[in-house]
mmCIF file of C-alpha atoms in Angstrom:
data_model
loop_
_atom_site.group_PDB
_atom_site.id
_atom_site.type_symbol
_atom_site.label_atom_id
_atom_site.label_comp_id
_atom_site.label_asym_id
_atom_site.label_seq_id
_atom_site.Cartn_x
_atom_site.Cartn_y
_atom_site.Cartn_z
ATOM 1 C CA MET A 1 0.000 0.000 0.000
ATOM 2 C CA LYS A 2 1.303 3.429 -0.924
ATOM 3 C CA ALA A 3 1.391 6.090 1.754
ATOM 4 C CA LEU A 4 -1.324 8.661 1.327
ATOM 5 C CA PRO A 5 -0.439 12.329 0.974
ATOM 6 C CA SER A 6 0.028 14.126 4.255
ATOM 7 C CA LEU A 7 -1.886 17.092 5.566
ATOM 8 C CA GLY A 8 1.127 19.306 5.051
ATOM 9 C CA GLY A 9 4.703 19.320 6.287
ATOM 10 C CA SER A 10 7.047 16.359 6.660
ATOM 11 C CA ARG A 11 5.844 13.374 8.625
ATOM 12 C CA VAL A 12 7.650 12.352 11.821
ATOM 13 C CA PHE A 13 7.350 8.641 12.489
ATOM 14 C CA GLY A 14 7.584 8.980 16.258
ATOM 15 C CA LEU A 15 4.643 11.399 16.367
ATOM 16 C CA ASP A 16 2.647 9.284 13.920
ATOM 17 C CA LEU A 17 3.334 6.283 16.155
ATOM 18 C CA MET A 18 2.072 8.244 19.151
ATOM 19 C CA ARG A 19 -1.198 9.087 17.399
ATOM 20 C CA ALA A 20 -1.634 5.554 16.040
ATOM 21 C CA LEU A 21 -1.008 4.069 19.497
ATOM 22 C CA SER A 22 -3.589 6.409 21.011
ATOM 23 C CA LEU A 23 -6.188 5.348 18.447
ATOM 24 C CA ILE A 24 -5.464 1.621 18.890
ATOM 25 C CA LEU A 25 -5.740 1.845 22.672
ATOM 26 C CA ILE A 26 -9.001 3.804 22.475
ATOM 27 C CA MET A 27 -10.459 1.237 20.088
ATOM 28 C CA CYS A 28 -9.392 -1.602 22.401
ATOM 29 C CA VAL A 29 -11.136 0.073 25.333
ATOM 30 C CA HIS A 30 -14.311 0.708 23.337
ATOM 31 C CA ALA A 31 -14.353 -2.904 22.140
ATOM 32 C CA SER A 32 -14.298 -4.169 25.741
ATOM 33 C CA PRO A 33 -18.136 -4.350 26.145
ATOM 34 C CA LEU A 34 -18.080 -7.350 23.813
ATOM 35 C CA PHE A 35 -16.095 -9.231 26.480
ATOM 36 C CA VAL A 36 -18.068 -8.372 29.622
ATOM 37 C CA ALA A 37 -19.847 -11.734 29.522
ATOM 38 C CA HIS A 38 -16.453 -13.452 29.671
ATOM 39 C CA SER A 39 -14.604 -11.166 32.097
ATOM 40 C CA MET A 40 -16.198 -8.077 33.578
ATOM 41 C CA ALA A 41 -13.061 -7.387 35.610
ATOM 42 C CA GLY A 42 -10.886 -7.621 32.510
ATOM 43 C CA ALA A 43 -13.074 -5.154 30.635
ATOM 44 C CA ARG A 44 -13.067 -2.696 33.554
ATOM 45 C CA SER A 45 -9.289 -2.945 33.897
ATOM 46 C CA LEU A 46 -8.947 -1.154 30.557
ATOM 47 C CA ILE A 47 -10.446 2.087 31.907
ATOM 48 C CA PRO A 48 -7.114 3.664 32.967
ATOM 49 C CA ILE A 49 -5.591 2.668 29.626
ATOM 50 C CA GLY A 50 -8.380 4.610 27.920
ATOM 51 C CA VAL A 51 -7.663 7.649 30.095
ATOM 52 C CA ILE A 52 -3.989 7.611 29.089
ATOM 53 C CA ALA A 53 -4.857 7.052 25.415
ATOM 54 C CA VAL A 54 -7.061 10.148 25.301
ATOM 55 C CA GLU A 55 -4.414 12.252 27.068
ATOM 56 C CA ILE A 56 -1.863 11.120 24.465
ATOM 57 C CA PHE A 57 -4.255 12.338 21.792
ATOM 58 C CA PHE A 58 -4.646 15.699 23.540
ATOM 59 C CA VAL A 59 -0.988 16.472 24.206
ATOM 60 C CA LEU A 60 0.043 15.433 20.700
ATOM 61 C CA SER A 61 -2.643 17.673 19.228
ATOM 62 C CA GLY A 62 -1.337 20.484 21.408
ATOM 63 C CA PHE A 63 2.233 19.926 20.250
ATOM 64 C CA LEU A 64 1.217 19.968 16.582
ATOM 65 C CA ILE A 65 -1.124 22.942 16.902
ATOM 66 C CA GLY A 66 1.616 24.682 18.834
ATOM 67 C CA GLN A 67 3.628 24.877 15.613
ATOM 68 C CA ILE A 68 0.893 27.112 14.191
ATOM 69 C CA LEU A 69 0.341 29.068 17.403
ATOM 70 C CA LEU A 70 4.026 29.977 17.258
ATOM 71 C CA LYS A 71 3.364 31.806 13.998
ATOM 72 C CA LEU A 72 0.561 33.690 15.695
ATOM 73 C CA ALA A 73 2.795 34.557 18.653
ATOM 74 C CA ASP A 74 5.531 35.818 16.323
ATOM 75 C CA ASP A 75 2.996 37.870 14.318
ATOM 76 C CA ARG A 76 3.522 35.712 11.221
ATOM 77 C CA LEU A 77 -0.114 34.593 11.103
ATOM 78 C CA THR A 78 -3.368 36.403 11.768
ATOM 79 C CA LEU A 79 -6.059 35.204 14.164
ATOM 80 C CA LYS A 80 -8.424 34.823 11.207
ATOM 81 C CA GLY A 81 -5.852 32.744 9.348
ATOM 82 C CA PHE A 82 -5.329 30.479 12.334
ATOM 83 C CA LEU A 83 -9.039 29.880 12.898
ATOM 84 C CA LEU A 84 -9.759 29.251 9.226
ATOM 85 C CA ARG A 85 -6.972 26.682 8.972
ATOM 86 C CA ARG A 86 -8.214 24.861 12.071
ATOM 87 C CA TRP A 87 -11.851 24.919 11.053
ATOM 88 C CA PHE A 88 -11.204 23.586 7.547
ATOM 89 C CA ARG A 89 -9.149 20.818 9.151
ATOM 90 C CA THR A 90 -11.588 19.742 11.857
ATOM 91 C CA LEU A 91 -15.152 20.917 11.289
ATOM 92 C CA PRO A 92 -16.181 19.210 8.001
ATOM 93 C CA ASN A 93 -15.383 15.738 9.341
ATOM 94 C CA TYR A 94 -17.003 16.470 12.680
ATOM 95 C CA PHE A 95 -20.280 17.640 11.130
ATOM 96 C CA LEU A 96 -20.277 14.747 8.656
ATOM 97 C CA PHE A 97 -20.119 12.211 11.482
ATOM 98 C CA LEU A 98 -22.442 14.217 13.721
ATOM 99 C CA ILE A 99 -25.172 14.002 11.079
ATOM 100 C CA LEU A 100 -24.375 10.315 10.525
ATOM 101 C CA ASN A 101 -24.742 9.740 14.275
ATOM 102 C CA PHE A 102 -28.121 11.479 14.316
ATOM 103 C CA LEU A 103 -29.343 9.224 11.506
ATOM 104 C CA VAL A 104 -27.994 5.951 12.904
ATOM 105 C CA TYR A 105 -29.103 6.605 16.481
ATOM 106 C CA ALA A 106 -32.604 7.604 15.362
ATOM 107 C CA PHE A 107 -33.288 4.978 12.688
ATOM 108 C CA VAL A 108 -30.959 2.040 13.409
ATOM 109 C CA LEU A 109 -30.294 2.062 17.141
ATOM 110 C CA GLN A 110 -33.650 3.696 17.910
ATOM 111 C CA VAL A 111 -32.423 5.380 21.076
ATOM 112 C CA GLN A 112 -32.450 8.964 22.318
ATOM 113 C CA VAL A 113 -30.345 11.327 20.226
ATOM 114 C CA GLY A 114 -28.551 14.569 20.981
ATOM 115 C CA ASP A 115 -29.670 18.139 20.476
ATOM 116 C CA TRP A 116 -28.529 21.489 19.066
ATOM 117 C CA ARG A 117 -25.649 21.761 21.540
ATOM 118 C CA TYR A 118 -23.627 19.275 19.525
ATOM 119 C CA PHE A 119 -23.576 21.708 16.594
ATOM 120 C CA VAL A 120 -21.864 24.427 18.660
ATOM 121 C CA PHE A 121 -19.675 22.143 20.829
ATOM 122 C CA ALA A 122 -21.709 22.981 23.947
ATOM 123 C CA GLN A 123 -22.739 19.391 24.773
ATOM 124 C CA ASN A 124 -20.241 19.176 27.644
ATOM 125 C CA LEU A 125 -19.053 22.752 28.016
ATOM 126 C CA PHE A 126 -19.964 23.211 31.695
ATOM 127 C CA ALA A 127 -21.564 19.885 32.613
ATOM 128 C CA PRO A 128 -21.409 16.240 31.496
ATOM 129 C CA MET A 129 -23.351 15.194 28.403
ATOM 130 C CA GLN A 130 -26.930 14.393 29.330
ATOM 131 C CA VAL A 131 -27.534 11.557 26.852
ATOM 132 C CA ALA A 132 -25.409 8.662 25.612
ATOM 133 C CA PHE A 133 -25.150 10.096 22.108
ATOM 134 C CA PHE A 134 -21.922 10.500 20.075
ATOM 135 C CA PRO A 135 -19.979 10.112 23.345
ATOM 136 C CA GLU A 136 -16.512 10.498 21.828
ATOM 137 C CA SER A 137 -17.463 14.019 20.715
ATOM 138 C CA TRP A 138 -16.535 15.350 24.169
ATOM 139 C CA THR A 139 -12.884 15.335 23.085
ATOM 140 C CA LEU A 140 -13.714 17.292 19.934
ATOM 141 C CA ALA A 141 -15.587 19.872 21.998
ATOM 142 C CA ALA A 142 -12.537 20.303 24.228
ATOM 143 C CA GLU A 143 -10.251 20.665 21.229
ATOM 144 C CA GLU A 144 -12.449 23.170 19.398
ATOM 145 C CA TRP A 145 -12.809 25.421 22.434
ATOM 146 C CA PHE A 146 -9.062 25.226 22.951
ATOM 147 C CA TYR A 147 -8.491 26.191 19.314
ATOM 148 C CA PHE A 148 -10.921 29.095 19.726
ATOM 149 C CA LEU A 149 -9.863 30.521 23.095
ATOM 150 C CA THR A 150 -6.089 29.984 23.146
ATOM 151 C CA PRO A 151 -5.260 32.050 20.039
ATOM 152 C CA MET A 152 -7.432 34.864 21.381
ATOM 153 C CA LEU A 153 -5.479 34.844 24.641
ATOM 154 C CA LEU A 154 -2.295 34.796 22.604
ATOM 155 C CA VAL A 155 -3.360 37.855 20.609
ATOM 156 C CA VAL A 156 -4.061 39.724 23.853
ATOM 157 C CA ALA A 157 -0.718 38.646 25.342
ATOM 158 C CA ARG A 158 1.033 39.680 22.147
ATOM 159 C CA ALA A 159 -0.541 43.122 22.354
ATOM 160 C CA LEU A 160 0.514 43.532 26.008
ATOM 161 C CA LEU A 161 3.951 41.900 25.945
ATOM 162 C CA GLY A 162 4.944 42.164 22.305
ATOM 163 C CA PRO A 163 5.319 39.310 19.826
ATOM 164 C CA GLY A 164 7.505 36.349 20.580
ATOM 165 C CA ARG A 165 8.599 34.263 23.522
ATOM 166 C CA ARG A 166 7.132 36.250 26.420
ATOM 167 C CA ALA A 167 3.611 36.308 24.998
ATOM 168 C CA PHE A 168 3.710 32.622 24.105
ATOM 169 C CA PHE A 169 4.917 31.361 27.473
ATOM 170 C CA ALA A 170 2.711 33.805 29.388
ATOM 171 C CA VAL A 171 -0.364 32.153 27.888
ATOM 172 C CA ALA A 172 1.032 28.648 28.502
ATOM 173 C CA ILE A 173 1.849 29.332 32.153
ATOM 174 C CA PHE A 174 -1.500 31.056 32.700
ATOM 175 C CA ALA A 175 -3.396 28.003 31.423
ATOM 176 C CA LEU A 176 -1.248 25.471 33.274
ATOM 177 C CA LEU A 177 -1.929 27.282 36.567
ATOM 178 C CA LEU A 178 -5.553 28.305 36.044
ATOM 179 C CA TYR A 179 -7.220 25.040 35.086
ATOM 180 C CA PRO A 180 -5.781 22.859 37.889
ATOM 181 C CA ALA A 181 -7.017 25.540 40.303
ATOM 182 C CA MET A 182 -10.456 25.376 38.673
ATOM 183 C CA ARG A 183 -10.509 21.587 39.072
ATOM 184 C CA ILE A 184 -9.683 21.935 42.755
ATOM 185 C CA ALA A 185 -12.481 24.471 43.153
ATOM 186 C CA ALA A 186 -14.917 22.215 41.272
ATOM 187 C CA VAL A 187 -14.168 19.287 43.590
ATOM 188 C CA VAL A 188 -14.288 21.380 46.765
ATOM 189 C CA LEU A 189 -17.502 23.190 45.847
ATOM 190 C CA GLY A 190 -19.354 20.529 43.870
ATOM 191 C CA ASP A 191 -17.591 17.177 44.325
ATOM 192 C CA PRO A 192 -18.123 16.068 40.690
ATOM 193 C CA HIS A 193 -17.490 12.544 39.447
ATOM 194 C CA TRP A 194 -13.866 12.250 38.361
ATOM 195 C CA ASP A 195 -14.638 10.834 34.907
ATOM 196 C CA GLU A 196 -17.922 12.357 33.772
ATOM 197 C CA GLY A 197 -17.787 15.482 35.922
ATOM 198 C CA ILE A 198 -14.121 16.458 35.519
ATOM 199 C CA ARG A 199 -12.432 14.525 32.728
ATOM 200 C CA LYS A 200 -15.172 15.069 30.155
ATOM 201 C CA VAL A 201 -16.182 18.652 30.999
ATOM 202 C CA VAL A 202 -14.592 21.195 28.679
ATOM 203 C CA TYR A 203 -14.005 24.153 30.963
ATOM 204 C CA LEU A 204 -11.972 21.989 33.359
ATOM 205 C CA ARG A 205 -9.745 20.402 30.710
ATOM 206 C CA LEU A 206 -8.373 23.179 28.500
ATOM 207 C CA ASP A 207 -4.878 22.925 29.983
ATOM 208 C CA THR A 208 -4.324 19.370 28.747
ATOM 209 C CA MET A 209 -3.339 20.378 25.217
ATOM 210 C CA MET A 210 -1.237 23.208 26.620
ATOM 211 C CA TYR A 211 1.391 20.696 27.772
ATOM 212 C CA GLY A 212 2.084 19.919 24.128
ATOM 213 C CA VAL A 213 1.865 23.581 23.134
ATOM 214 C CA ALA A 214 4.405 24.528 25.818
ATOM 215 C CA LEU A 215 6.862 21.930 24.537
ATOM 216 C CA ALA A 216 6.403 23.258 20.996
ATOM 217 C CA GLY A 217 7.433 26.644 22.404
ATOM 218 C CA VAL A 218 10.494 25.140 24.078
ATOM 219 C CA LYS A 219 11.522 23.535 20.796
ATOM 220 C CA HIS A 220 11.130 26.848 18.921
ATOM 221 C CA TYR A 221 12.364 29.442 21.413
ATOM 222 C CA LEU A 222 14.763 27.369 23.535
ATOM 223 C CA PRO A 223 16.443 24.950 21.100
ATOM 224 C CA HIS A 224 19.416 24.442 23.437
ATOM 225 C CA VAL A 225 17.043 23.204 26.139
ATOM 226 C CA TRP A 226 15.103 21.069 23.633
ATOM 227 C CA GLN A 227 18.300 19.350 22.559
ATOM 228 C CA ARG A 228 18.948 18.232 26.128
ATOM 229 C CA LEU A 229 15.472 16.797 26.483
ATOM 230 C CA GLY A 230 14.770 13.318 25.181
ATOM 231 C CA GLY A 231 15.363 9.944 26.771
ATOM 232 C CA ASN A 232 15.721 11.269 30.326
ATOM 233 C CA LEU A 233 12.451 13.187 30.119
ATOM 234 C CA ALA A 234 10.754 10.117 28.651
ATOM 235 C CA ILE A 235 11.895 8.140 31.708
ATOM 236 C CA VAL A 236 10.297 10.794 33.922
ATOM 237 C CA GLY A 237 7.115 10.511 31.842
ATOM 238 C CA ALA A 238 7.069 6.736 32.197
ATOM 239 C CA ALA A 239 7.519 7.090 35.976
ATOM 240 C CA LEU A 240 4.606 9.531 36.173
ATOM 241 C CA LEU A 241 2.304 7.241 34.190
ATOM 242 C CA LEU A 242 3.308 4.108 36.070
ATOM 243 C CA GLY A 243 2.914 5.940 39.364
ATOM 244 C CA TRP A 244 -0.582 7.053 38.390
ATOM 245 C CA LEU A 245 -1.535 3.549 37.239
ATOM 246 C CA ALA A 246 -0.346 2.153 40.580
ATOM 247 C CA ALA A 247 -2.314 4.810 42.478
ATOM 248 C CA TYR A 248 -5.423 4.090 40.394
ATOM 249 C CA ALA A 249 -5.091 0.351 41.112
ATOM 250 C CA LEU A 250 -4.530 0.765 44.855
ATOM 251 C CA ILE A 251 -6.776 3.723 45.692
ATOM 252 C CA ASP A 252 -10.473 4.185 44.999
ATOM 253 C CA ILE A 253 -10.422 7.286 42.829
ATOM 254 C CA GLU A 254 -14.142 7.744 43.475
ATOM 255 C CA LYS A 255 -13.325 8.511 47.113
ATOM 256 C CA ALA A 256 -9.915 10.185 46.730
ATOM 257 C CA GLU A 257 -10.530 13.768 45.671
ATOM 258 C CA TRP A 258 -6.826 14.547 45.559
ATOM 259 C CA LEU A 259 -6.243 11.731 43.056
ATOM 260 C CA ALA A 260 -9.189 12.839 40.918
ATOM 261 C CA VAL A 261 -7.715 16.342 40.669
ATOM 262 C CA LEU A 262 -4.077 15.281 40.328
ATOM 263 C CA THR A 263 -4.879 12.797 37.562
ATOM 264 C CA PHE A 264 -5.465 15.502 34.968
ATOM 265 C CA SER A 265 -2.128 17.153 35.592
ATOM 266 C CA VAL A 266 0.025 14.059 36.116
ATOM 267 C CA VAL A 267 -1.257 11.956 33.201
ATOM 268 C CA PRO A 268 -0.997 14.630 30.461
ATOM 269 C CA ALA A 269 2.410 15.706 31.823
ATOM 270 C CA GLY A 270 3.558 12.090 31.666
ATOM 271 C CA CYS A 271 2.320 11.696 28.102
ATOM 272 C CA ALA A 272 3.882 15.000 27.002
ATOM 273 C CA ALA A 273 7.247 13.953 28.420
ATOM 274 C CA PHE A 274 7.645 11.480 25.535
ATOM 275 C CA LEU A 275 7.319 14.195 22.864
ATOM 276 C CA PRO A 276 10.993 15.324 22.687
ATOM 277 C CA TYR A 277 12.164 11.733 22.241
ATOM 278 C CA LEU A 278 9.528 10.759 19.703
ATOM 279 C CA ASP A 279 9.913 13.998 17.749
ATOM 280 C CA ARG A 280 13.474 12.920 16.891
ATOM 281 C CA TRP A 281 12.309 9.546 15.514
ATOM 282 C CA GLN A 282 11.996 10.582 11.894
ATOM 283 C CA ARG A 283 11.596 7.213 10.171
ATOM 284 C CA ALA A 284 10.965 3.611 11.115
ATOM 285 C CA SER A 285 13.760 1.155 10.415
ATOM 286 C CA VAL A 286 11.329 -1.037 8.458
ATOM 287 C CA PRO A 287 9.519 0.646 5.506
ATOM 288 C CA PHE A 288 6.432 -1.501 6.075
ATOM 289 C CA TRP A 289 5.859 0.024 9.512
ATOM 290 C CA ASP A 290 6.683 3.476 8.243
ATOM 291 C CA ARG A 291 3.909 3.234 5.638
ATOM 292 C CA TRP A 292 1.297 1.637 7.851
ATOM 293 C CA ILE A 293 1.838 3.787 10.943
ATOM 294 C CA THR A 294 1.820 6.913 8.771
ATOM 295 C CA ASN A 295 -1.422 5.880 7.082
ATOM 296 C CA LEU A 296 -3.025 4.925 10.372
ATOM 297 C CA SER A 297 -2.074 8.323 11.780
ATOM 298 C CA LEU A 298 -3.521 10.089 8.742
ATOM 299 C CA TRP A 299 -6.759 8.114 8.978
ATOM 300 C CA SER A 300 -6.990 8.428 12.758
ATOM 301 C CA TYR A 301 -9.370 11.404 12.895
ATOM 302 C CA SER A 302 -11.925 9.738 10.627
ATOM 303 C CA MET A 303 -11.462 6.387 12.360
ATOM 304 C CA TYR A 304 -11.894 7.980 15.770
ATOM 305 C CA LEU A 305 -15.160 9.629 14.755
ATOM 306 C CA LEU A 306 -16.437 6.412 13.170
ATOM 307 C CA HIS A 307 -15.336 3.594 15.457
ATOM 308 C CA PHE A 308 -17.708 4.065 18.389
ATOM 309 C CA LEU A 309 -20.775 4.477 16.194
ATOM 310 C CA LEU A 310 -20.010 1.179 14.466
ATOM 311 C CA MET A 311 -19.385 -0.452 17.849
ATOM 312 C CA MET A 312 -22.854 0.673 18.967
ATOM 313 C CA VAL A 313 -24.316 -1.067 15.921
ATOM 314 C CA VAL A 314 -22.216 -4.163 16.642
ATOM 315 C CA LEU A 315 -23.398 -4.246 20.263
ATOM 316 C CA LYS A 316 -27.029 -3.973 19.206
ATOM 317 C CA PHE A 317 -26.919 -6.791 16.674
ATOM 318 C CA GLY A 318 -23.911 -8.907 17.702
ATOM 319 C CA PHE A 319 -23.629 -8.791 21.493
ATOM 320 C CA GLU A 320 -25.437 -12.091 22.041
ATOM 321 C CA PHE A 321 -23.243 -13.824 19.464
ATOM 322 C CA ALA A 322 -20.081 -12.376 21.064
ATOM 323 C CA SER A 323 -21.243 -13.567 24.486
ATOM 324 C CA GLN A 324 -21.360 -17.177 23.326
ATOM 325 C CA SER A 325 -17.573 -17.589 23.171
ATOM 326 C CA LEU A 326 -14.304 -15.670 23.303
ATOM 327 C CA LEU A 327 -13.574 -16.746 19.748
ATOM 328 C CA ASN A 328 -16.780 -15.112 18.561
ATOM 329 C CA ALA A 329 -15.946 -11.913 20.451
ATOM 330 C CA PHE A 330 -12.439 -11.689 19.009
ATOM 331 C CA GLY A 331 -13.757 -12.442 15.533
ATOM 332 C CA ILE A 332 -16.277 -9.604 15.724
ATOM 333 C CA VAL A 333 -13.586 -7.200 16.993
ATOM 334 C CA LEU A 334 -11.268 -8.053 14.110
ATOM 335 C CA VAL A 335 -14.007 -7.503 11.525
ATOM 336 C CA TRP A 336 -15.062 -4.275 13.236
ATOM 337 C CA ALA A 337 -11.471 -2.970 13.326
ATOM 338 C CA PHE A 338 -10.954 -3.804 9.647
ATOM 339 C CA VAL A 339 -14.174 -2.035 8.621
ATOM 340 C CA VAL A 340 -13.300 1.029 10.713
ATOM 341 C CA GLY A 341 -9.849 1.199 9.124
ATOM 342 C CA TYR A 342 -11.124 0.669 5.596
ATOM 343 C CA LEU A 343 -13.933 3.205 5.833
ATOM 344 C CA GLY A 344 -11.764 5.653 7.779
ATOM 345 C CA GLY A 345 -9.171 5.563 5.011
ATOM 346 C CA LYS A 346 -11.823 6.192 2.368
ATOM 347 C CA VAL A 347 -13.318 9.112 4.287
ATOM 348 C CA TYR A 348 -9.849 10.582 4.729
ATOM 349 C CA ARG A 349 -8.963 10.316 1.043
ATOM 350 C CA TYR A 350 -12.236 11.437 -0.487
ATOM 351 C CA PHE A 351 -13.636 13.868 2.093
ATOM 352 C CA GLU A 352 -11.318 14.896 4.928
ATOM 353 C CA LEU A 353 -8.240 15.655 2.816
ATOM 354 C CA PRO A 354 -10.101 17.578 0.054
ATOM 355 C CA CYS A 355 -11.888 19.669 2.706
ATOM 356 C CA THR A 356 -8.605 20.361 4.490
ATOM 357 C CA ASN A 357 -6.947 21.446 1.255
ATOM 358 C CA LEU A 358 -9.649 24.071 0.728
ATOM 359 C CA ARG A 359 -8.027 26.172 3.442
ATOM 360 C CA ASP A 360 -5.206 27.121 1.081
ATOM 361 C CA ARG A 361 -7.742 29.124 -0.959
ATOM 362 C CA PHE A 362 -8.575 31.300 2.031
ATOM 363 C CA THR A 363 -5.300 31.622 3.918
ATOM 364 C CA SER A 364 -1.802 32.525 2.872
ATOM 365 C CA SER A 365 0.051 30.674 5.630
#
């Protein structure tokens, strides 16, 4: 299989591997309901893996979007140009799958569907989503609000501090201090559920992508520091993630408010710590993996938006069959994964990429 054209810029295998790994882990977690009849404990044990997978997705998105925010900080890109480039990249696919979800939920699954809030990314802005509709869209809402608010803060900081390093890091530090404080306040004042009430609520999570953005700034403005980062920082990241996994296994996070709050600083920091090392991994040693990991990374957005909807259909019509034996369950998962990959690749080639390329008609950078 030939590698598909990229969305611009040279591909970095290490970053593509990071995105592909995030997608694979998320799909594994969302396939776990097919195995509850065989091992409920095994299916539940994948929950922390899903948390880490989503944080990988967030920090990597922040690191990549940080490359464009740097242009805005240095006054090499306008706010309008930034927003247009993001919206052409993300919105067409989102609305395509949002409409598809409305149709499938209403006419195939025949369950309650969402409302107008999904069209303006308000479904989980200040509170958890009220219905089990298009559940993976909570991450897209967080990303879109981040893309909307962060460049505006950057423009204000640029006006106050001048273009360049000070404005960029002022916004990063502001976000990395503000949102943990807001999570503490939310727990103290409202005691929300750690997963639905904190993890999946937009206004409490907008610092997650900033870890990646901050490292993009270090790479650009502090290259001497960036060069010293790498394997040692990755070891720190691994220690943070392993420490959190151990805490999650030993402590009931439902009753430990400190762990619920600390989770959403420790886990994204641990994931972001791998970025300097992986950013240096330009190519895989085996061309086969280079092609497939690159393609999987390119298809990942479409696959992410598609996979859960297809799993809902599978659960409706195939759950009983999967419950009969482990072999049946694994067989269904393999077919489901293949269909998600095949259709995700087609959507990328014939819809996502053409829509993304339209941005060049409206922006100069």
